[in-house]
Coordinates of C-alpha atoms in Angstrom, one line a residue:
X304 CA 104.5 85.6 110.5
X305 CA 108.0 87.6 110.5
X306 CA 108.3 90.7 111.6
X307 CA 109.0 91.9 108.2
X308 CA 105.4 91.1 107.4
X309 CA 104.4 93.2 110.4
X310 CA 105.8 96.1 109.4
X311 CA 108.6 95.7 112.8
X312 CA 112.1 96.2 112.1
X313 CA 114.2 92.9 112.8
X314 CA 115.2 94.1 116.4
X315 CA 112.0 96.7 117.6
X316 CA 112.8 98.9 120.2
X317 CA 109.9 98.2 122.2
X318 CA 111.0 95.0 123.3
X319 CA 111.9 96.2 126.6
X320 CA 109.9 99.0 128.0
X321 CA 112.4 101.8 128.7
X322 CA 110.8 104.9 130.8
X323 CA 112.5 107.7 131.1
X324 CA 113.9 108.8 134.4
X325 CA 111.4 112.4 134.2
X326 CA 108.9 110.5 134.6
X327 CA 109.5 109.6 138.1
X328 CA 110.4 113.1 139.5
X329 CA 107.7 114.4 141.9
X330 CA 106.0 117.0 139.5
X331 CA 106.0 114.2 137.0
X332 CA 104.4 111.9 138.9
X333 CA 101.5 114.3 140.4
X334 CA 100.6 115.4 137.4
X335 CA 100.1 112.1 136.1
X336 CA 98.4 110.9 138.9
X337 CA 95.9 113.9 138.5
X338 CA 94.7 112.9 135.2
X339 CA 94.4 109.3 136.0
X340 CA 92.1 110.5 139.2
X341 CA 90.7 113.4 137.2
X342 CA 90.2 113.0 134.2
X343 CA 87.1 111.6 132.2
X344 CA 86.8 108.8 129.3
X345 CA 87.6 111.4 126.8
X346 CA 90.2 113.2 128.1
X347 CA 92.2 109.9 128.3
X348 CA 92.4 108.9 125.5
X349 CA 95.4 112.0 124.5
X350 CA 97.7 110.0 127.0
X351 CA 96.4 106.3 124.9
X352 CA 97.6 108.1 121.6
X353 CA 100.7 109.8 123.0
X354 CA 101.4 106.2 124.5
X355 CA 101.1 104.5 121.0
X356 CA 103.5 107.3 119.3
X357 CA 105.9 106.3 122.3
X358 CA 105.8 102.6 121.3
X359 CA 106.2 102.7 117.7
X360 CA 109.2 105.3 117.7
X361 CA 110.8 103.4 115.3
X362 CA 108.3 104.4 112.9
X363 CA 107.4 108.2 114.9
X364 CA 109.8 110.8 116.1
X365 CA 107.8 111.7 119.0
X366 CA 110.6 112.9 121.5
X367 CA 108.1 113.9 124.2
X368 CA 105.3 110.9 123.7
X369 CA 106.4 108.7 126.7
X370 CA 106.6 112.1 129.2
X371 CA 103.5 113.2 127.9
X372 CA 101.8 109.2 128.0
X373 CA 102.6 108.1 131.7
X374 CA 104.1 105.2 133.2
X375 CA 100.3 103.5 133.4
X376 CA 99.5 103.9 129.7
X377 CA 102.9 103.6 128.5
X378 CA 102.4 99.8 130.2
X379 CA 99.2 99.3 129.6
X380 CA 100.5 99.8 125.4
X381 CA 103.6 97.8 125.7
X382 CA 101.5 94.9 127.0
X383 CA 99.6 94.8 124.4
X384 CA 102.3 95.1 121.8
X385 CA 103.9 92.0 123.8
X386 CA 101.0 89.8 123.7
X387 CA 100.1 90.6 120.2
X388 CA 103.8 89.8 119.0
X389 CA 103.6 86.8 121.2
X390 CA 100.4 85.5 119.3
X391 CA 101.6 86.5 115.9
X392 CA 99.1 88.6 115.3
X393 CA 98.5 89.9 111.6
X394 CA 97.7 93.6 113.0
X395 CA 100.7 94.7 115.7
X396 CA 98.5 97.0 118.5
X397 CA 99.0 100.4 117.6
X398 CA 99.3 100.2 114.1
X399 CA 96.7 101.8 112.6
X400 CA 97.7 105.1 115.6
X401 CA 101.3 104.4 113.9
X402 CA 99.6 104.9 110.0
X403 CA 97.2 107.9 110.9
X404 CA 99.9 109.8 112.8
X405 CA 102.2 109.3 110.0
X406 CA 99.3 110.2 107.4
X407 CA 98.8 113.5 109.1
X408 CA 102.0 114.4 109.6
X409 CA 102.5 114.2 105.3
X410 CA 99.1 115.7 104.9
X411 CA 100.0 119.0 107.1
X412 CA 103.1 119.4 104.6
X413 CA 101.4 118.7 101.5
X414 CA 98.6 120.8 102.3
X415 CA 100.9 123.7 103.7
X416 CA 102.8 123.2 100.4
X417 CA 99.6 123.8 98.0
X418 CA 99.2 127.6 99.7
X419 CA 99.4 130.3 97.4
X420 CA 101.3 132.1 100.7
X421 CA 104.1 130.3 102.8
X422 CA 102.7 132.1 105.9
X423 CA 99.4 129.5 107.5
X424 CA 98.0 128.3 110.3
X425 CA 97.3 125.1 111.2
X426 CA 94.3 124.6 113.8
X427 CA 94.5 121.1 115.5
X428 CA 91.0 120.9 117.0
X429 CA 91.2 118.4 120.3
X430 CA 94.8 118.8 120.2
X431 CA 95.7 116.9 123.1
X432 CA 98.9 115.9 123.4
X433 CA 100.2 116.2 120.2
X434 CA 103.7 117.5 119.8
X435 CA 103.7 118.4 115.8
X436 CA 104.9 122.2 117.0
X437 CA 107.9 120.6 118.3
X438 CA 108.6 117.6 115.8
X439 CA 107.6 118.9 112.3
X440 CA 109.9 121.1 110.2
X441 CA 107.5 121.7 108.2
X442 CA 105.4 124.4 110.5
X443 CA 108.6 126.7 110.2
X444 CA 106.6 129.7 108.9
X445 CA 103.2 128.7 110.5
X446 CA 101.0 130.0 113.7
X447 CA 100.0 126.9 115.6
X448 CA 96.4 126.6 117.5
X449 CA 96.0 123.4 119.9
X450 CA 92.4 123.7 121.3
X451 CA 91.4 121.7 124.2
X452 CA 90.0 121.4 127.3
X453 CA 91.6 123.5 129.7
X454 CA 92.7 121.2 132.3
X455 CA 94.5 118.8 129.3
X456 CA 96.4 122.0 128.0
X457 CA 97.4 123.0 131.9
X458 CA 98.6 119.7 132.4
X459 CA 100.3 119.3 128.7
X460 CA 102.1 122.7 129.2
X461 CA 103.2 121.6 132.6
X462 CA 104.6 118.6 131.2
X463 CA 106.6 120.3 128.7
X464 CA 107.9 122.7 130.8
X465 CA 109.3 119.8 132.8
X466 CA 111.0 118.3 129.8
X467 CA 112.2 121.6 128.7
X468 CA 113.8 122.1 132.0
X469 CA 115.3 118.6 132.2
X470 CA 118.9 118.8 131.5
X471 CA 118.5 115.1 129.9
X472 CA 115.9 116.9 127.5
X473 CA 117.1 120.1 127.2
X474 CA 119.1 119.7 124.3
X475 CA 116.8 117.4 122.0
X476 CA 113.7 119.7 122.8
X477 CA 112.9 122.5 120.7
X478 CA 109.8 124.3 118.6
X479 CA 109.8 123.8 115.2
X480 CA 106.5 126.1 114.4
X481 CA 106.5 129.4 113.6
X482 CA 104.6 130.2 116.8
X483 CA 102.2 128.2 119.4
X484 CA 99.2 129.4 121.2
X485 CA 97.0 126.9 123.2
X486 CA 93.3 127.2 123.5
X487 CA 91.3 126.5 126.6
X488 CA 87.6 125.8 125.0
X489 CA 85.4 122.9 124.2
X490 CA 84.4 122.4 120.6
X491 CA 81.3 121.3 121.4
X492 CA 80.3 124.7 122.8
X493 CA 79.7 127.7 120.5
X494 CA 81.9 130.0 121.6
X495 CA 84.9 127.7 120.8
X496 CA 85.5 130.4 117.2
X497 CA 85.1 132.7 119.0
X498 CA 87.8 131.9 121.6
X499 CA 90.3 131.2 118.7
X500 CA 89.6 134.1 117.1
X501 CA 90.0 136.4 120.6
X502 CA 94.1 133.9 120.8
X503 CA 94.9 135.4 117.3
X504 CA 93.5 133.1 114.7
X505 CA 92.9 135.3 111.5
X506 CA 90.0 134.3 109.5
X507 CA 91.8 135.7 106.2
X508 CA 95.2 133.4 106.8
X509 CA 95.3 130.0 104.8
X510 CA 94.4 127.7 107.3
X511 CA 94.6 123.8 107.5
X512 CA 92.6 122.4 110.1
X513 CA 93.4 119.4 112.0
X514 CA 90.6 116.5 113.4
X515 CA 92.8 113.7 114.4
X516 CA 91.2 111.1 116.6
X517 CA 88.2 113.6 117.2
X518 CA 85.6 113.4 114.9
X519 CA 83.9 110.9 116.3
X520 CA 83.5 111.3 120.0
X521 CA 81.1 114.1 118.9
X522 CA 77.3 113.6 118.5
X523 CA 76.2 114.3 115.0
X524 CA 74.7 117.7 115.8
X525 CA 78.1 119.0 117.2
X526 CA 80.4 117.0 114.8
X527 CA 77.8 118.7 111.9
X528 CA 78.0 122.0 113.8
X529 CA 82.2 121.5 113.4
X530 CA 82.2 120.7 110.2
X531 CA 80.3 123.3 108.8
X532 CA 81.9 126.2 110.7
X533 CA 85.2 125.0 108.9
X534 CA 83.7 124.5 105.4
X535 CA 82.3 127.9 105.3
X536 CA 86.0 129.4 105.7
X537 CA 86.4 127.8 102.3
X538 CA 84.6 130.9 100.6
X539 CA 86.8 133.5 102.4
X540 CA 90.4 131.8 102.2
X541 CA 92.5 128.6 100.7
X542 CA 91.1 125.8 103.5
X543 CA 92.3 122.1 103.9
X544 CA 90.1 120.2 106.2
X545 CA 92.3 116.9 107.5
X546 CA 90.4 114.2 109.6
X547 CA 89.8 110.7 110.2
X548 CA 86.0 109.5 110.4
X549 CA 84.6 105.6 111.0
X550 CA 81.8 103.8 109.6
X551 CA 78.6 103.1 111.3
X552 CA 79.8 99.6 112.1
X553 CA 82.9 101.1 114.4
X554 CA 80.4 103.2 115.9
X555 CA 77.9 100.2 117.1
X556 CA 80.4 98.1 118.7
X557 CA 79.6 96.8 122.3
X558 CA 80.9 99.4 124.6
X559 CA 81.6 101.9 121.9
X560 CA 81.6 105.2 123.2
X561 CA 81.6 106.9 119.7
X562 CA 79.4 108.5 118.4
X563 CA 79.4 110.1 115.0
X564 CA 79.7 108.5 112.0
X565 CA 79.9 108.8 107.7
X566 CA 79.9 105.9 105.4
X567 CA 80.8 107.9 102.8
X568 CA 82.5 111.4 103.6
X569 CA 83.4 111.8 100.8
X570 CA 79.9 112.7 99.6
X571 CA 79.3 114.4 102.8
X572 CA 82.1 116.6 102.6
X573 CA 81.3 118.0 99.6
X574 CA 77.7 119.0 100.4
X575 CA 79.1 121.5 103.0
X576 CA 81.3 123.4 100.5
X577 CA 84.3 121.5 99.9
X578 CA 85.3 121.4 96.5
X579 CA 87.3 119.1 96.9
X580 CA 87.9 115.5 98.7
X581 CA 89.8 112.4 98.7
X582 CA 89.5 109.6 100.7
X583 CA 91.7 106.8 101.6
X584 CA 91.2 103.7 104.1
X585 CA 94.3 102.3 106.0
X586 CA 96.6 99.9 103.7
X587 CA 95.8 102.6 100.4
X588 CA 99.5 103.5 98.7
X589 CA 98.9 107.2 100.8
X590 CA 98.1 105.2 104.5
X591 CA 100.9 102.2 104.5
X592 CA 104.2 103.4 105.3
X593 CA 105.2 100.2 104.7
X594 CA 103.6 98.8 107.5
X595 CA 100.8 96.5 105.6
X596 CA 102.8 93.7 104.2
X597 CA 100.4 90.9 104.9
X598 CA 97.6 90.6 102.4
X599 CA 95.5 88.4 104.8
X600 CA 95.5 91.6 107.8
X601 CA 92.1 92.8 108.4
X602 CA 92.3 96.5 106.6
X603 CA 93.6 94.8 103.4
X604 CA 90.8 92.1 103.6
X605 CA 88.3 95.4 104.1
X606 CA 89.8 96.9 101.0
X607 CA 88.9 94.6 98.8
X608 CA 85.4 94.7 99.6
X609 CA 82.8 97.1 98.0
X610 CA 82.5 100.0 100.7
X611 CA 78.5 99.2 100.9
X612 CA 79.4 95.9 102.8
X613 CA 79.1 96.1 106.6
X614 CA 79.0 92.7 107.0
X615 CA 82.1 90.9 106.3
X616 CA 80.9 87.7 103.7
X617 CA 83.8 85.3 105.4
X618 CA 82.9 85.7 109.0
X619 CA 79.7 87.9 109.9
X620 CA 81.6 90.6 111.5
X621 CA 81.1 93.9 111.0
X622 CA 83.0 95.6 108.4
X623 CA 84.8 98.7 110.9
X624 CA 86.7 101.3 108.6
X625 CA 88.2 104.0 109.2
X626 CA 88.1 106.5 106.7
X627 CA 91.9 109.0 106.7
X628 CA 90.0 112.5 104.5
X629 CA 91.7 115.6 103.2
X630 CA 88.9 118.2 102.3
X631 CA 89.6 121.9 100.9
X632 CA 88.3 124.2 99.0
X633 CA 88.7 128.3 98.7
X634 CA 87.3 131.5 97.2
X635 CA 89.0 130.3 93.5

């Protein structure tokens, strides 16, 4: 299969793994050797996503993803990109990271654009270490929230700082958002509103909320508990709910640790107090970026099959989708 087919361009950059030189400097590497002796399962897996974003920079303009990933994951990645090229492989590791980054990223705008006001906030709920307040024009007249765990923002801001005092970096890196203001709380407590609310969130701005890669590390009481708080700003203000949510059969895997799932959020959504939601699956016209050439790849084989099926007819194994859902609704 050509590269082509792959969605690669002829000559992809991640042939070689470049690193750049920040990333051995001594504050560099402490910091990164702290999370990989600190940090738990969770908590990982912002360096795994800002390692994928690194990778496929042909495709993302992610200027801080390697700094941000770490040598180990960066490797770890690359690896994995090498062996699946190697093999011909009709799904390139990291593409569907590649698709759902790239699907936010024209969500945010389009749902920024649909405000009756320019002025919003975006809320990116388990931000942690995404970069859109520094890569997305877009944001130029919105209030950024990144909520987290504490210890991922302290790092993440650390990080930054670094970059932003690097003379190699100093000239590439600035904010694109309005403003940014990072959130130490755990969205699994219930004082996580609350703690946005006290960092300057206003319940009467347009909001869009952000629940990339999140969703389903939650148990279904917390993820419900989520959910709800967000859809009941929809009778107060304009609201866009973005977020990505997998099937049972993702959620059942051997060694899964996820936990929450919706066949069909599109129904669930709705029964909150959205009044409105559409949902696309990886390889729809809105999630391809033309990077789902091959007809035979698994999540065009899974979009030809009625979304009931959990078992695939051809093999026996499980039908995993990921479901990519923008959600809003408002007073109107």
């Amino acid at each position: 299969m050509s590269d082509q087919e792959n969605g690669l361009p002829e000559n992809p950059q991640w042939q070689e793994l470049k690193l750049p030189q920040l990333l051995f400097t001594d504050t560099v590497r402490h910091l990164h050797a702290t999370i990989e002796n600190q940090w738990n399962s969770l908590q990982l897996t912002a360096c795994q996503t800002a390692a994928g974003r690194a990778l496929w920079t042909h495709i993302i303009h992610d200027p801080l993803a390697d700094l941000l990933a770490g040598e180990t994951y960066l490797r770890s990645v690359h690896e994995k990109i090498k062996k699946d090229r190697l093999n011909n492989a009709r799904e390139i590791s990291g593409v569907i990271l590649a698709i759902r980054t790239l699907w936010f990223d024209s969500q945010i705008e389009a749902a920024l654009n649909s405000f009756n006001s320019r002025e919003a906030q975006v809320v990116l709920l388990g931000a942690g270490m995404d970069t859109r307040a520094y890569r997305l024009g877009c944001l130029k007249e919105s209030d950024i929230f990144e909520v987290d765990f504490p210890e991922v923002l302290q790092v993440k801001t650390t990080l930054i700082q670094a970059a932003m005092e690097s003379r190699d970096e100093q000239q590439h890196l600035r904010m694109t958002a309005k403003s940014l203001t990072r959130v130490a709380a755990d969205i699994r407590e219930n004082d996580w509103l609350e703690k946005l609310q006290i960092s300057g969130y206003k319940p009467e701005k347009n909001t869009v909320w952000v629940l990339e890669g999140i969703i389903y590390y939650l148990s279904h009481t917390h993820a419900m508990q989520v959910l709800k708080i967000i859809a009941d700003k929809c009778t107060l203000v304009q609201t866009v709910l973005l977020g990505d949510f997998m099937n049972k059969p993702s959620t059942t895997l051997s060694n899964s640790i996820f936990h929450f799932y919706s066949d069909w959020p599109d129904h669930l959504l709705p029964s909150l107090g959205f009044s409105h939601v559409k949902l696309s699956q990886i390889g729809d016209p809105d999630a391809h970026f033309g990077l789902m050439h091959d007809p035979l790849n698994l999540f065009n084989k899974l979009r030809r099959l009625p979304r009931s099926v959990q078992t695939h007819p051809d093999d026996g194994t499980p039908c995993c989708r990921l479901y990519l859902v923008q959600a809003s609704g408002s007073p109107n």
